Short mmCIF file of C-alpha atoms and ligand atoms in Angstrom, two decimals:
data_model
loop_
_atom_site.label_atom_id
_atom_site.label_comp_id
_atom_site.label_asym_id
_atom_site.label_seq_id
_atom_site.Cartn_x
_atom_site.Cartn_y
_atom_site.Cartn_z
CA MET A 27 -168.49 -22.90 -35.75
CA THR A 28 -170.32 -26.20 -35.97
CA SER A 29 -173.53 -25.96 -37.90
CA ARG A 30 -176.82 -27.00 -36.40
CA LYS A 31 -178.60 -29.66 -38.37
CA TYR A 32 -182.02 -28.69 -39.65
CA LYS A 33 -184.78 -31.14 -38.77
CA SER A 34 -188.27 -30.47 -39.99
CA TYR A 35 -191.50 -31.97 -38.73
CA THR A 36 -194.42 -32.37 -41.11
CA LEU A 37 -197.39 -34.72 -41.44
CA ARG A 38 -194.95 -37.39 -42.52
CA ASN A 39 -193.06 -37.58 -39.23
CA TYR A 40 -195.25 -35.58 -36.83
CA LYS A 41 -195.48 -38.56 -34.49
CA LYS A 42 -192.04 -37.63 -33.14
CA ILE A 43 -193.50 -34.42 -31.75
CA LYS A 44 -195.21 -36.48 -29.12
CA GLN A 45 -191.89 -37.76 -27.86
CA LEU A 46 -190.21 -34.38 -28.08
CA THR A 47 -192.81 -32.25 -26.34
CA VAL A 48 -195.50 -32.26 -23.66
CA ILE A 49 -198.29 -31.73 -26.21
CA SER A 50 -201.74 -32.99 -25.10
CA GLU A 51 -203.64 -35.78 -26.85
CA GLU A 52 -206.17 -33.31 -28.23
CA ASP A 53 -203.61 -30.84 -29.59
CA TYR A 54 -201.64 -33.70 -31.04
CA LYS A 55 -204.70 -34.96 -32.89
CA ALA A 56 -205.41 -31.49 -34.31
CA ILE A 57 -202.03 -31.62 -36.04
CA GLU A 58 -203.15 -34.53 -38.18
CA VAL A 59 -206.72 -33.40 -38.82
CA VAL A 60 -206.08 -29.71 -39.54
CA GLY A 61 -202.67 -30.46 -41.04
CA ASN A 62 -204.33 -32.34 -43.89
CA VAL A 63 -206.11 -29.14 -44.94
CA LEU A 64 -203.68 -26.38 -44.02
CA PRO A 65 -200.00 -27.12 -44.52
CA PHE A 66 -198.03 -28.05 -41.42
CA LYS A 67 -194.32 -27.79 -40.94
CA THR A 68 -192.17 -26.84 -38.00
CA ASN A 69 -188.54 -27.51 -37.07
CA ASN A 70 -186.12 -28.21 -34.26
CA TYR A 71 -185.17 -24.53 -33.71
CA VAL A 72 -188.80 -23.45 -33.41
CA ILE A 73 -189.64 -26.33 -31.07
CA GLU A 74 -186.56 -26.11 -28.89
CA GLU A 75 -185.83 -22.39 -28.74
CA LEU A 76 -188.93 -20.39 -29.53
CA ILE A 77 -191.87 -22.24 -27.97
CA ASP A 78 -192.22 -22.19 -24.20
CA TRP A 79 -193.64 -25.67 -23.63
CA ASP A 80 -194.36 -24.98 -19.96
CA ASN A 81 -197.12 -22.71 -21.14
CA TYR A 82 -197.57 -23.81 -24.72
CA ARG A 83 -201.38 -23.37 -24.90
CA ASN A 84 -200.83 -19.61 -24.67
CA ASP A 85 -197.55 -19.53 -26.54
CA PRO A 86 -197.58 -17.24 -29.61
CA ILE A 87 -195.15 -19.38 -31.59
CA PHE A 88 -197.14 -22.53 -30.85
CA HIS A 89 -200.15 -20.85 -32.44
CA LEU A 90 -197.95 -19.56 -35.25
CA THR A 91 -196.70 -22.98 -36.36
CA PHE A 92 -199.02 -25.66 -34.94
CA PRO A 93 -202.48 -26.33 -36.39
CA GLN A 94 -205.27 -25.70 -33.89
CA ARG A 95 -208.63 -27.43 -33.93
CA GLU A 96 -210.50 -24.09 -34.10
CA MET A 97 -208.71 -23.15 -37.32
CA LEU A 98 -211.28 -25.25 -39.18
CA LYS A 99 -215.03 -24.93 -38.95
CA GLU A 100 -216.41 -27.65 -36.69
CA GLU A 101 -218.14 -29.41 -39.62
CA HIS A 102 -214.91 -29.39 -41.65
CA TYR A 103 -212.93 -30.70 -38.72
CA LYS A 104 -215.42 -33.53 -38.24
CA THR A 105 -215.36 -34.41 -41.95
CA VAL A 106 -211.60 -34.83 -41.98
CA GLU A 107 -211.56 -36.56 -38.60
CA ASN A 108 -214.10 -39.11 -39.86
CA ALA A 109 -212.25 -39.59 -43.12
CA LEU A 110 -209.09 -40.40 -41.19
CA GLN A 111 -210.95 -42.71 -38.84
CA ASP A 112 -212.34 -44.55 -41.86
CA GLY A 113 -208.79 -45.05 -43.02
CA LEU A 114 -209.04 -42.88 -46.13
CA SER A 115 -205.75 -41.86 -47.70
CA GLY A 116 -204.22 -40.81 -51.01
CA ASP A 117 -206.57 -39.36 -53.62
CA ASP A 118 -209.73 -39.98 -51.60
CA LEU A 119 -208.45 -38.03 -48.64
CA PHE A 120 -206.98 -35.35 -50.89
CA LYS A 121 -210.33 -34.77 -52.59
CA ILE A 122 -212.14 -34.25 -49.32
CA CYS A 123 -209.49 -31.90 -47.99
CA ASN A 124 -209.29 -30.01 -51.25
CA ASN A 125 -213.02 -29.32 -51.23
CA ILE A 126 -212.54 -27.68 -47.87
CA ARG A 127 -209.55 -25.70 -49.11
CA VAL A 128 -211.49 -24.30 -52.04
CA GLU A 129 -213.96 -22.85 -49.53
CA LEU A 130 -211.13 -21.02 -47.75
CA ASN A 131 -210.52 -18.41 -50.46
CA PRO A 132 -207.07 -19.55 -51.52
CA HIS A 133 -206.37 -16.54 -53.78
CA PRO A 134 -207.23 -13.28 -52.12
CA ALA A 135 -206.69 -9.86 -53.72
CA GLY A 136 -206.46 -10.79 -57.38
CA GLN A 137 -203.16 -12.60 -56.98
CA GLN A 138 -203.69 -15.26 -59.58
CA CYS A 139 -204.96 -13.14 -62.40
CA LEU A 140 -204.96 -9.38 -61.97
CA ASN A 141 -201.30 -9.06 -61.00
CA VAL A 142 -199.67 -11.38 -63.51
CA PRO A 143 -197.84 -9.39 -66.23
CA MET A 144 -197.50 -10.29 -69.91
CA TYR A 145 -194.26 -10.81 -71.81
CA LYS A 146 -194.30 -11.57 -75.53
CA ASN A 147 -198.05 -12.14 -75.31
CA GLU A 148 -197.69 -14.75 -72.63
CA ARG A 149 -198.59 -14.59 -68.98
CA MET A 150 -195.43 -14.55 -66.89
CA ASN A 151 -195.99 -17.18 -64.27
CA GLY A 152 -194.02 -16.62 -61.10
CA VAL A 153 -194.09 -12.84 -61.51
CA GLN A 154 -196.51 -10.26 -60.18
CA HIS A 155 -196.55 -6.59 -61.09
CA LYS A 156 -199.25 -4.72 -59.24
CA TYR A 157 -197.67 -1.43 -58.18
CA ARG A 158 -195.75 0.58 -60.75
CA GLU A 159 -192.35 0.61 -59.04
CA THR A 160 -192.14 -2.93 -57.70
CA VAL A 161 -192.07 -6.35 -59.34
CA LEU A 162 -192.52 -9.49 -57.27
CA PHE A 163 -190.67 -12.64 -58.26
CA PHE A 164 -191.58 -16.10 -56.92
CA PRO A 165 -188.66 -18.38 -57.85
CA THR A 166 -189.95 -21.96 -58.10
CA SER A 167 -187.22 -23.27 -55.81
CA GLY A 168 -188.19 -20.81 -53.09
CA GLN A 169 -191.79 -21.97 -52.72
CA THR A 170 -191.29 -23.42 -49.28
CA CYS A 171 -190.33 -22.12 -45.83
CA HIS A 172 -188.24 -23.35 -42.91
CA ALA A 173 -191.55 -23.74 -41.06
CA TYR A 174 -195.09 -22.77 -42.04
CA CYS A 175 -197.16 -20.08 -40.42
CA THR A 176 -200.67 -21.30 -39.70
CA PHE A 177 -202.16 -18.01 -40.89
CA CYS A 178 -200.29 -17.82 -44.17
CA PHE A 179 -202.17 -16.53 -47.22
CA ARG A 180 -199.59 -18.22 -49.45
CA TRP A 181 -200.74 -21.60 -48.20
CA PRO A 182 -202.12 -22.83 -51.55
CA GLN A 183 -198.54 -22.84 -52.81
CA PHE A 184 -197.47 -25.40 -50.23
CA VAL A 185 -200.19 -28.00 -50.56
CA GLY A 186 -199.98 -30.56 -53.29
CA ASP A 187 -202.16 -28.96 -55.98
CA LYS A 188 -199.92 -27.92 -58.85
CA ARG A 189 -202.54 -25.73 -60.53
CA LEU A 190 -202.49 -23.42 -57.57
CA LYS A 191 -198.79 -22.73 -57.82
CA PHE A 192 -197.17 -19.66 -59.31
CA ALA A 193 -194.40 -21.59 -60.95
CA GLY A 194 -191.51 -19.25 -61.81
CA LYS A 195 -189.29 -21.15 -64.19
CA GLU A 196 -186.54 -18.83 -65.25
CA SER A 197 -185.51 -15.33 -64.44
CA ARG A 198 -184.32 -14.64 -67.97
CA ASP A 199 -187.77 -13.53 -69.12
CA LEU A 200 -187.95 -11.44 -66.01
CA ALA A 201 -184.64 -9.77 -66.86
CA HIS A 202 -186.05 -8.76 -70.27
CA TYR A 203 -189.24 -7.53 -68.68
CA LEU A 204 -187.26 -5.32 -66.30
CA ILE A 205 -185.31 -3.82 -69.21
CA GLU A 206 -188.56 -3.03 -70.99
CA HIS A 207 -190.15 -1.58 -67.87
CA GLN A 208 -187.96 1.28 -66.76
CA GLU A 209 -190.64 2.41 -64.31
CA VAL A 210 -189.66 -0.55 -62.10
CA THR A 211 -187.13 0.42 -59.42
CA ASP A 212 -187.63 -2.46 -56.99
CA LEU A 213 -187.37 -6.19 -57.50
CA LEU A 214 -188.72 -8.26 -54.63
CA PHE A 215 -187.76 -11.91 -54.32
CA THR A 216 -190.54 -13.61 -52.43
CA GLY A 217 -192.17 -16.99 -51.93
CA GLY A 218 -192.48 -18.98 -49.75
CA ASP A 219 -189.09 -17.96 -48.49
CA PRO A 220 -186.29 -17.42 -51.05
CA MET A 221 -183.77 -17.89 -48.24
CA THR A 222 -184.65 -21.60 -48.14
CA MET A 223 -182.69 -21.86 -51.40
CA ASN A 224 -179.06 -22.68 -51.11
CA TYR A 225 -176.47 -20.24 -52.39
CA LYS A 226 -175.97 -21.94 -55.75
CA VAL A 227 -179.65 -22.16 -56.57
CA PHE A 228 -180.28 -18.59 -55.46
CA ARG A 229 -177.51 -17.37 -57.76
CA LYS A 230 -179.15 -19.18 -60.66
CA TYR A 231 -182.12 -16.90 -60.24
CA LEU A 232 -180.20 -13.76 -59.39
CA ASP A 233 -177.34 -13.86 -61.90
CA PRO A 234 -179.39 -13.30 -65.10
CA ILE A 235 -180.80 -10.20 -63.45
CA LEU A 236 -177.50 -8.87 -62.13
CA LYS A 237 -176.04 -9.36 -65.59
CA VAL A 238 -178.42 -6.82 -67.11
CA ILE A 239 -178.89 -4.64 -64.06
CA ASP A 240 -177.30 -1.59 -65.73
CA LYS A 241 -179.85 -1.76 -68.53
CA THR A 242 -182.73 -1.80 -66.05
CA ASN A 243 -183.77 0.89 -63.62
CA ILE A 244 -183.58 -1.45 -60.62
CA GLN A 245 -182.23 0.35 -57.57
CA THR A 246 -183.45 -1.84 -54.75
CA ILE A 247 -183.39 -5.59 -54.49
CA ARG A 248 -185.60 -6.85 -51.72
CA ILE A 249 -185.65 -10.35 -50.32
CA GLY A 250 -188.74 -11.28 -48.33
CA THR A 251 -187.82 -13.88 -45.73
CA LYS A 252 -188.82 -15.44 -42.44
CA SER A 253 -185.52 -17.28 -42.06
CA LEU A 254 -184.37 -14.94 -39.29
CA SER A 255 -187.27 -16.24 -37.23
CA PHE A 256 -187.47 -19.84 -38.34
CA TRP A 257 -183.85 -20.72 -39.14
CA PRO A 258 -181.38 -17.92 -38.33
CA TYR A 259 -178.46 -20.36 -38.80
CA ARG A 260 -179.03 -19.59 -42.49
CA PHE A 261 -176.91 -16.48 -41.85
CA THR A 262 -174.46 -17.81 -39.26
CA SER A 263 -173.30 -21.43 -39.33
CA ALA A 264 -175.06 -22.94 -42.37
CA ASP A 265 -172.58 -24.44 -44.86
CA ASP A 266 -173.21 -21.69 -47.39
CA ALA A 267 -173.90 -18.82 -44.96
CA GLN A 268 -170.65 -17.05 -45.80
CA ASP A 269 -171.27 -17.40 -49.54
CA MET A 270 -174.73 -15.90 -49.20
CA LEU A 271 -173.43 -13.03 -47.07
CA GLY A 272 -170.68 -12.48 -49.65
CA LEU A 273 -173.35 -12.25 -52.35
CA PHE A 274 -175.19 -9.62 -50.29
CA LYS A 275 -171.95 -7.64 -50.20
CA THR A 276 -171.56 -7.97 -53.97
CA ILE A 277 -175.06 -6.61 -54.50
CA VAL A 278 -174.41 -3.67 -52.19
CA ASN A 279 -171.05 -2.98 -53.84
CA LYS A 280 -172.85 -2.61 -57.16
CA GLY A 281 -174.46 0.47 -55.68
CA LEU A 282 -177.81 -1.22 -55.15
CA ASN A 283 -179.92 -0.99 -52.04
CA LEU A 284 -180.36 -4.49 -50.65
CA ALA A 285 -183.35 -4.71 -48.33
CA ILE A 286 -184.00 -7.88 -46.39
CA MET A 287 -187.74 -7.75 -45.68
CA ALA A 288 -187.79 -9.78 -42.49
CA HIS A 289 -190.98 -11.23 -41.15
CA PHE A 290 -191.20 -11.14 -37.33
CA ASN A 291 -194.47 -11.68 -35.48
CA HIS A 292 -193.38 -11.53 -31.87
CA PRO A 293 -190.42 -10.22 -29.82
CA VAL A 294 -189.52 -13.76 -28.72
CA GLU A 295 -188.26 -14.33 -32.27
CA LEU A 296 -185.66 -11.61 -31.63
CA SER A 297 -184.46 -13.01 -28.34
CA THR A 298 -182.04 -15.83 -29.18
CA THR A 299 -178.29 -15.40 -29.52
CA VAL A 300 -178.33 -16.88 -32.98
CA VAL A 301 -180.91 -14.45 -34.38
CA LYS A 302 -178.91 -11.51 -33.00
CA ASP A 303 -175.75 -12.86 -34.64
CA ALA A 304 -177.60 -13.42 -37.90
CA ILE A 305 -178.89 -9.85 -37.94
CA LYS A 306 -175.39 -8.51 -37.23
CA ASN A 307 -173.94 -10.57 -40.06
CA ILE A 308 -176.50 -9.31 -42.55
CA ILE A 309 -176.10 -5.68 -41.55
CA ALA A 310 -172.31 -6.02 -41.77
CA THR A 311 -172.73 -6.72 -45.51
CA GLY A 312 -174.25 -3.26 -46.01
CA ALA A 313 -177.76 -4.64 -46.47
CA GLN A 314 -180.68 -3.18 -44.55
CA ILE A 315 -183.25 -5.18 -42.65
CA ARG A 316 -186.83 -3.92 -42.74
CA THR A 317 -189.47 -5.73 -40.73
CA GLN A 318 -193.10 -6.59 -41.22
CA SER A 319 -195.85 -8.59 -39.56
CA PRO A 320 -199.56 -9.09 -39.63
CA ILE A 321 -201.58 -8.54 -36.47
CA PHE A 322 -203.42 -11.58 -35.15
CA LYS A 323 -205.42 -12.92 -32.28
CA HIS A 324 -203.52 -15.59 -30.30
CA ILE A 325 -200.15 -14.25 -31.49
CA ASN A 326 -199.69 -10.52 -31.11
CA ASP A 327 -202.97 -8.76 -30.29
CA ASP A 328 -201.38 -6.67 -27.54
CA PRO A 329 -199.89 -3.16 -27.80
CA ASP A 330 -197.03 -4.03 -25.43
CA VAL A 331 -195.98 -6.89 -27.67
CA TRP A 332 -195.78 -4.56 -30.69
CA ALA A 333 -194.03 -1.75 -28.79
CA GLU A 334 -191.46 -4.22 -27.46
CA MET A 335 -191.01 -5.78 -30.88
CA TRP A 336 -190.41 -2.46 -32.66
CA ARG A 337 -188.04 -1.26 -29.93
CA LYS A 338 -186.04 -4.51 -30.03
CA GLN A 339 -185.86 -4.37 -33.81
CA VAL A 340 -184.52 -0.82 -33.74
CA ASN A 341 -182.00 -1.76 -31.05
CA LEU A 342 -180.78 -4.47 -33.43
CA ASN A 343 -180.60 -1.87 -36.24
CA CYS A 344 -183.66 -3.15 -38.10
CA ILE A 345 -186.24 -0.75 -39.52
CA PRO A 346 -189.93 -1.36 -38.67
CA TYR A 347 -191.87 -1.19 -41.94
CA TYR A 348 -195.38 -2.70 -42.00
CA MET A 349 -198.21 -3.88 -39.77
CA PHE A 350 -200.70 -5.83 -41.88
CA MET A 351 -204.29 -6.84 -41.29
CA ALA A 352 -205.08 -10.58 -41.58
CA ARG A 353 -205.84 -11.56 -45.16
CA ASP A 354 -209.22 -12.91 -46.07
CA THR A 355 -208.02 -16.49 -46.52
CA GLY A 356 -207.29 -19.78 -44.78
CA ALA A 357 -207.90 -19.82 -41.04
CA LYS A 358 -208.87 -16.15 -41.04
CA ASP A 359 -211.74 -16.54 -38.57
CA TYR A 360 -209.34 -17.89 -35.99
CA PHE A 361 -206.88 -15.04 -36.33
CA GLU A 362 -208.76 -12.00 -37.51
CA LEU A 363 -209.23 -8.87 -35.47
CA PRO A 364 -211.82 -6.22 -36.26
CA ILE A 365 -210.34 -3.07 -37.81
CA VAL A 366 -211.26 -1.08 -34.70
CA GLN A 367 -209.23 -3.35 -32.42
CA ALA A 368 -206.24 -3.57 -34.74
CA TYR A 369 -206.18 0.20 -35.05
CA ASP A 370 -206.39 0.67 -31.26
CA ILE A 371 -203.50 -1.73 -30.72
CA PHE A 372 -201.45 0.03 -33.39
CA ARG A 373 -202.13 3.48 -31.96
CA GLU A 374 -201.34 2.47 -28.41
CA ALA A 375 -198.12 0.70 -29.40
CA TYR A 376 -197.09 3.57 -31.70
CA SER A 377 -197.64 6.10 -28.94
CA LYS A 378 -195.35 4.14 -26.59
CA VAL A 379 -192.23 4.24 -28.75
CA SER A 380 -189.98 7.06 -29.91
CA GLY A 381 -190.03 8.52 -33.39
CA ILE A 382 -187.13 6.25 -34.40
CA CYS A 383 -189.53 3.27 -34.26
CA ARG A 384 -192.33 5.11 -36.05
CA THR A 385 -191.12 4.24 -39.52
CA VAL A 386 -193.75 1.52 -39.33
CA ARG A 387 -196.93 1.92 -41.40
CA GLY A 388 -200.27 0.35 -40.73
CA PRO A 389 -202.51 -1.28 -39.99
CA SER A 390 -202.65 -1.98 -43.71
CA MET A 391 -204.98 -4.13 -45.80
CA SER A 392 -203.52 -5.56 -49.03
CA CYS A 393 -206.64 -5.70 -51.16
CA THR A 394 -207.33 -5.67 -54.89
CA PRO A 395 -207.21 -1.86 -55.37
CA GLY A 396 -204.06 -1.47 -53.25
CA LYS A 397 -202.57 -1.33 -49.78
CA ILE A 398 -205.05 0.60 -47.71
CA MET A 399 -204.03 1.95 -44.34
CA ILE A 400 -206.34 2.83 -41.49
CA SER A 401 -205.05 6.25 -40.51
CA GLY A 402 -207.60 6.95 -37.82
CA ILE A 403 -211.06 7.00 -36.39
CA ALA A 404 -212.64 10.44 -36.48
CA GLU A 405 -215.92 12.26 -36.12
CA LEU A 406 -216.83 14.49 -39.06
CA ASN A 407 -220.12 16.36 -39.36
CA GLY A 408 -221.38 14.35 -36.41
CA GLU A 409 -220.65 11.04 -38.17
CA LYS A 410 -218.11 8.53 -36.87
CA VAL A 411 -215.80 7.40 -39.69
CA PHE A 412 -212.61 5.54 -40.51
CA ALA A 413 -210.02 7.76 -42.17
CA LEU A 414 -208.21 5.68 -44.77
CA ARG A 415 -205.46 6.20 -47.30
CA PHE A 416 -203.64 4.20 -49.95
CA ILE A 417 -200.03 3.28 -49.12
CA GLN A 418 -199.91 1.68 -52.57
CA GLY A 419 -202.46 1.82 -55.36
CA ARG A 420 -203.07 -0.15 -58.53
CA ASN A 421 -203.34 3.36 -59.95
CA PRO A 422 -200.46 5.43 -58.51
CA ASP A 423 -202.70 8.54 -58.50
CA TRP A 424 -204.66 7.06 -55.63
CA VAL A 425 -201.66 6.97 -53.28
CA ALA A 426 -201.78 9.16 -50.16
CA MET A 427 -205.31 10.42 -50.90
CA PRO A 428 -207.38 10.51 -47.71
CA PHE A 429 -210.87 8.98 -47.90
CA PHE A 430 -213.54 7.87 -45.48
CA ALA A 431 -215.60 4.83 -44.63
CA LYS A 432 -218.49 4.44 -42.24
CA TYR A 433 -217.40 3.40 -38.76
CA ASP A 434 -218.18 -0.26 -38.20
CA GLU A 435 -217.17 -2.15 -35.09
CA GLU A 436 -217.42 -5.54 -36.73
CA ALA A 437 -215.67 -4.81 -40.01
CA SER A 438 -212.39 -6.65 -40.40
CA TRP A 439 -211.56 -6.08 -44.07
CA MET A 440 -212.00 -3.54 -46.82
CA SER A 441 -214.86 -5.54 -48.33
CA ASP A 442 -216.84 -5.00 -45.10
CA LEU A 443 -216.58 -1.21 -45.34
CA LYS A 444 -219.13 1.21 -46.79
CA PRO A 445 -218.16 4.64 -48.08
CA ALA A 446 -218.99 7.63 -45.85
CA PHE A 447 -220.45 10.88 -47.29
CA SER A 448 -220.93 9.28 -50.70
CA ASP A 449 -222.31 6.14 -52.30
CA LYS A 450 -218.98 5.08 -53.77
CA PHE A 451 -215.31 5.17 -52.80
CA PHE A 452 -213.42 7.66 -54.97
CA PHE A 453 -211.48 4.91 -56.78
CA GLU A 454 -214.35 2.52 -57.50
CA ASP A 455 -215.15 3.71 -61.05
CA GLN A 456 -211.50 3.64 -62.07
CA MET A 457 -211.04 0.22 -60.51
CA GLU A 458 -214.06 -1.01 -62.45
CA GLU A 459 -212.48 0.36 -65.64
CA ILE A 460 -209.11 -1.31 -65.03
CA TYR A 461 -210.89 -4.54 -64.32
CA ASN A 462 -213.11 -4.45 -67.40
CA GLN A 463 -210.38 -3.36 -69.80
CA LYS A 464 -207.78 -5.91 -68.91
CA TYR A 465 -209.22 -8.59 -66.78
CA SER A 466 -212.79 -9.34 -67.71
CA ASP A 467 -211.90 -13.04 -67.78
CA CYS A 468 -210.86 -12.94 -64.12
CA GLU A 469 -213.21 -14.49 -61.63
CA GLU A 470 -211.70 -12.58 -58.77
CA ASP A 471 -213.47 -10.00 -56.72
CA LYS A 472 -212.68 -6.45 -57.77
CA PHE A 473 -212.78 -4.93 -54.35
CA GLU A 474 -211.62 -7.70 -52.14
C1 LIG B 14 -196.64 -4.54 -50.61
C2 LIG B 14 -196.46 -4.87 -52.01
C3 LIG B 14 -195.42 -4.28 -52.74
C4 LIG B 14 -194.42 -3.33 -52.12
O1 LIG B 14 -195.00 -2.13 -51.68
P1 LIG B 14 -194.08 -1.07 -50.93
O2 LIG B 14 -195.01 -0.02 -50.38
O3 LIG B 14 -193.14 -0.51 -51.92
O4 LIG B 14 -193.37 -1.79 -49.85
C5 LIG B 14 -195.32 -4.62 -54.07
N1 LIG B 14 -196.19 -5.46 -54.68
C6 LIG B 14 -197.21 -6.02 -54.00
C7 LIG B 14 -198.16 -6.91 -54.74
C8 LIG B 14 -197.38 -5.75 -52.66
O5 LIG B 14 -198.40 -6.32 -51.99
S1 LIG B 15 -192.81 -17.72 -43.72
FE1 LIG B 15 -194.08 -16.36 -44.97
S2 LIG B 15 -194.59 -17.51 -46.82
FE2 LIG B 15 -193.81 -18.95 -45.27
S3 LIG B 15 -195.61 -19.72 -44.22
FE3 LIG B 15 -194.90 -17.96 -43.04
S4 LIG B 15 -196.01 -16.19 -43.85
FE4 LIG B 15 -196.20 -17.89 -45.33
#
């Protein structure tokens, strides 16, 4: 098989997009203006095989990877537009754009402080441990993606401010941490996209952990990736595809569960021959593929899209896992749906598919106390309420406990919700305690 050459398009060479596509003057301009604030990157596979240019204004993948004018507030857009017109560049331009970024809540849900574990009295950068069973690892070399999603809450990692990065230097410390923390059963490689690393680099991160795996209690290794959507050749014709697939087999043969946590936002991402081949190759190694996606305006705010996506995934032997609510960060206003609408879309899509597809959980909000799922809208004692439950909790005792919030048509995140039948949510006092004990130096919002 000849391998397809990867060509990325960023602010550095975005001018080529004009020659390659039928993009309008206005949309073309938005790339430069918005792209200086929110990171922009797309590639030849996305442009040639996923976006339908005949109808690109309404195309979900166009909105997924191309900056849109409305992603910035009008005043912000104007500020950057003027700065560019005045010929600003380098540090001057960076400063202006960074001031805007800071206003866009770059670190939602206590990521930078509350979740970072300690090892030998030092904060372990590049590692997050929020839920008892699962440790997240952000290898430094995986802090990029084959293209960037315009909605991504990890966006501060991709723009040029080093302080905002979770730099994960070595996995040796992590290996020790996992030995000391026998409660941890799952290790999740995340990013960015760890599958942007080549085989050799990925092994550098994985080997120290595999070496001590018998001394840890790790049973599942998860790899969070959007490569199946943005560059499926990673698992078919890439130079090191066979090596990577061989490594998957090795992991499985050690008796571990290998779960590829694949990020798909729309059924079109499952439609090409190469993605189908890539999925087959991964499953043939004995790994599982579980799927997840946020729900967004302009991309997938339609029950038929979700029902089709889940059904297609199951037909390809993937397991639907999560539907997420849009995080409170970046271009959230452009993408966010009220809880009521997201729940309606979920329920309608869920009711259209068979039980085999109903492994999916959601819609779920990843907020500081935990992953909170909207399980329904109900009327109790004559009061309309949201029924909620924790899928994951910072305190494991909170998991699967039903609780209620006042119905609110406008609410789009946990922080908008007020408790029903009580003046506090049941976990608020304990959350306050956790926060005060360990994290009083954090500036992050406790209940975000
Ligand atoms: C979602 C998530 C996990 C994994 O939760 P599961 O329910 O086991 O899939 C782990 N850590 C963090 C910080 C998460 O957001
Ligand atoms: S692939 Fe994932 S980490 Fe990368 S930009 Fe998209 S959502 Fe963010």
